[in-house]
Tab-separated table of C-alpha atoms and ligand atoms in Angstrom:
chain	number	residue	atom	x	y	z
A	1	UNK	CA	0.209	-0.006	0.231
A	2	UNK	CA	1.199	3.631	-0.937
A	3	UNK	CA	1.599	5.967	2.165
A	4	UNK	CA	0.310	9.218	2.253
A	5	UNK	CA	4.159	10.854	1.657
A	6	UNK	CA	4.756	8.237	-0.796
A	7	UNK	CA	1.691	9.981	-3.292
A	8	UNK	CA	2.596	13.422	-2.037
A	9	UNK	CA	4.244	15.158	-4.721
A	10	UNK	CA	6.720	18.055	-2.949
A	11	UNK	CA	8.225	19.020	-6.398
A	12	UNK	CA	7.862	18.830	-10.261
A	13	UNK	CA	9.657	19.821	-12.841
A	14	UNK	CA	9.062	19.744	-16.414
A	15	UNK	CA	11.915	19.946	-18.736
A	16	UNK	CA	10.328	20.880	-21.772
A	17	UNK	CA	14.191	20.665	-23.998
A	18	UNK	CA	15.019	17.160	-22.108
A	19	UNK	CA	11.717	16.035	-22.510
A	20	UNK	CA	11.511	14.514	-19.062
A	21	UNK	CA	9.220	15.361	-16.072
A	22	UNK	CA	10.930	14.768	-12.782
A	23	UNK	CA	8.856	14.752	-9.373
A	24	UNK	CA	10.516	14.547	-5.750
A	25	UNK	CA	7.717	12.709	-3.355
A	26	UNK	CA	7.187	13.158	0.470
A	27	UNK	CA	9.122	10.361	1.174
A	28	UNK	CA	12.433	11.877	-0.564
A	29	UNK	CA	12.073	9.467	-3.335
A	30	UNK	CA	13.220	10.785	-7.039
A	31	UNK	CA	10.875	9.898	-9.954
A	32	UNK	CA	11.987	10.281	-13.630
A	33	UNK	CA	9.995	10.068	-16.355
A	34	UNK	CA	10.373	10.444	-19.504
A	35	UNK	CA	7.201	12.541	-21.712
A	36	UNK	CA	7.391	9.320	-24.453
A	37	UNK	CA	6.212	7.041	-20.994
A	38	UNK	CA	3.430	9.405	-19.924
A	39	UNK	CA	2.299	10.204	-22.922
A	40	UNK	CA	2.266	6.390	-24.057
A	41	UNK	CA	0.302	5.734	-20.542
A	42	UNK	CA	-2.030	8.302	-20.905
A	43	UNK	CA	-4.796	7.311	-18.633
A	44	UNK	CA	-8.027	9.161	-20.364
A	45	UNK	CA	-10.633	7.387	-21.650
A	46	UNK	CA	-9.631	7.341	-25.203
A	47	UNK	CA	-5.905	6.156	-25.029
A	48	UNK	CA	-7.362	3.401	-22.623
A	49	UNK	CA	-10.047	2.011	-25.721
A	50	UNK	CA	-6.325	2.477	-28.073
A	51	UNK	CA	-4.412	0.236	-25.836
A	52	UNK	CA	-7.376	-2.187	-25.137
A	53	UNK	CA	-8.106	-2.825	-29.058
A	54	UNK	CA	-3.874	-3.090	-28.949
A	55	UNK	CA	-3.585	-5.849	-26.544
A	56	UNK	CA	-7.257	-7.890	-28.113
A	57	UNK	CA	-5.646	-7.966	-31.243
A	58	UNK	CA	-2.185	-9.162	-29.868
A	59	UNK	CA	-3.647	-11.790	-27.793
A	60	UNK	CA	-5.939	-13.037	-30.976
A	61	UNK	CA	-2.713	-13.740	-32.605
A	62	UNK	CA	-1.907	-14.042	-36.469
A	63	UNK	CA	-1.694	-10.991	-38.598
A	64	UNK	CA	-1.823	-7.759	-37.172
A	65	UNK	CA	-2.849	-4.587	-39.334
A	66	UNK	CA	-3.252	-1.685	-38.014
A	67	UNK	CA	-3.478	2.551	-39.319
A	68	UNK	CA	-1.881	4.205	-36.272
A	69	UNK	CA	-3.733	7.567	-36.405
A	70	UNK	CA	-5.174	9.487	-33.304
A	71	UNK	CA	-3.646	11.001	-30.200
A	72	UNK	CA	-0.530	8.188	-29.937
A	73	UNK	CA	2.701	9.451	-31.533
A	74	UNK	CA	5.696	7.740	-32.507
A	75	UNK	CA	8.740	7.855	-29.824
A	76	UNK	CA	10.261	10.415	-29.737
A	77	UNK	CA	8.018	12.930	-30.464
A	78	UNK	CA	6.002	13.522	-27.277
A	79	UNK	CA	6.410	16.970	-26.057
A	80	UNK	CA	4.184	18.594	-23.488
A	81	UNK	CA	3.325	22.940	-24.060
A	82	UNK	CA	1.495	22.937	-20.266
A	83	UNK	CA	1.333	20.990	-17.336
A	84	UNK	CA	-1.592	22.007	-14.781
A	85	UNK	CA	-2.888	21.153	-11.462
A	86	UNK	CA	-5.877	19.243	-11.056
A	87	UNK	CA	-7.431	19.979	-6.991
A	88	UNK	CA	-4.458	18.712	-4.803
A	89	UNK	CA	-4.497	15.236	-6.068
A	90	UNK	CA	-3.299	15.237	-9.869
A	91	UNK	CA	-1.649	17.054	-12.994
A	92	UNK	CA	-2.734	17.345	-16.419
A	93	UNK	CA	-0.705	17.935	-19.253
A	94	UNK	CA	-1.445	19.276	-22.655
A	95	UNK	CA	0.630	17.287	-25.292
A	96	UNK	CA	2.040	19.127	-28.468
A	97	UNK	CA	-1.030	17.039	-30.507
A	98	UNK	CA	-3.370	19.248	-27.936
A	99	UNK	CA	-4.250	15.856	-25.976
A	100	UNK	CA	-5.148	16.539	-23.034
A	101	UNK	CA	-7.957	14.592	-21.653
A	102	UNK	CA	-5.613	12.543	-19.000
A	103	UNK	CA	-5.843	13.021	-15.774
A	104	UNK	CA	-2.230	11.927	-14.202
A	105	UNK	CA	-3.079	11.905	-10.311
A	106	UNK	CA	-0.324	11.250	-8.371
A	107	UNK	CA	-1.167	7.710	-7.031
A	108	UNK	CA	-0.610	6.986	-10.673
A	109	UNK	CA	2.018	8.596	-10.846
A	110	UNK	CA	4.081	6.610	-8.224
A	111	UNK	CA	2.998	3.184	-9.713
A	112	UNK	CA	4.161	4.264	-13.136
A	113	UNK	CA	7.926	5.247	-11.192
A	114	UNK	CA	10.238	3.878	-14.165
A	115	UNK	CA	13.318	3.549	-12.108
A	116	UNK	CA	15.407	-0.011	-11.074
A	117	UNK	CA	13.753	0.058	-7.663
A	118	UNK	CA	9.672	0.329	-7.799
A	119	UNK	CA	10.335	-1.365	-10.775
A	120	UNK	CA	11.727	-4.218	-8.814
A	121	UNK	CA	8.844	-3.594	-6.245
A	122	UNK	CA	6.241	-4.610	-8.574
A	123	UNK	CA	7.529	-7.429	-10.546
A	124	UNK	CA	8.285	-8.995	-7.003
B	201	ZN	ZN1	-5.369	10.050	-23.958
B	202	ZN	ZN1	10.715	4.990	-8.218
């Protein structure tokens, strides 16, 4: 279970040129998120749908034929144009393609932390 401190963001730095966001948490842990990761994991209903469709296709096996359109950008293209606080529990990005419906709660972001320590805890 996440503690209150571990899902409280103390400092958030969005670095456009480097295309990373850094969060310093209440428990002193630091998470570094590449924009590509954040864009790919966008928690909005639209992107969720896209990911589910893709996963279903992969499960069925056989030929996968897909035309990628819509909000999912290729790696290396995701760029944040704006970031806003949503209440006390989340932040919201505006991406350079205009997509801005994803609300990233701190709990979600903490669970997404790509550092080896957190990744290790998730896989056991
Ligand atoms: Zn989205
Ligand atoms: Zn971590």
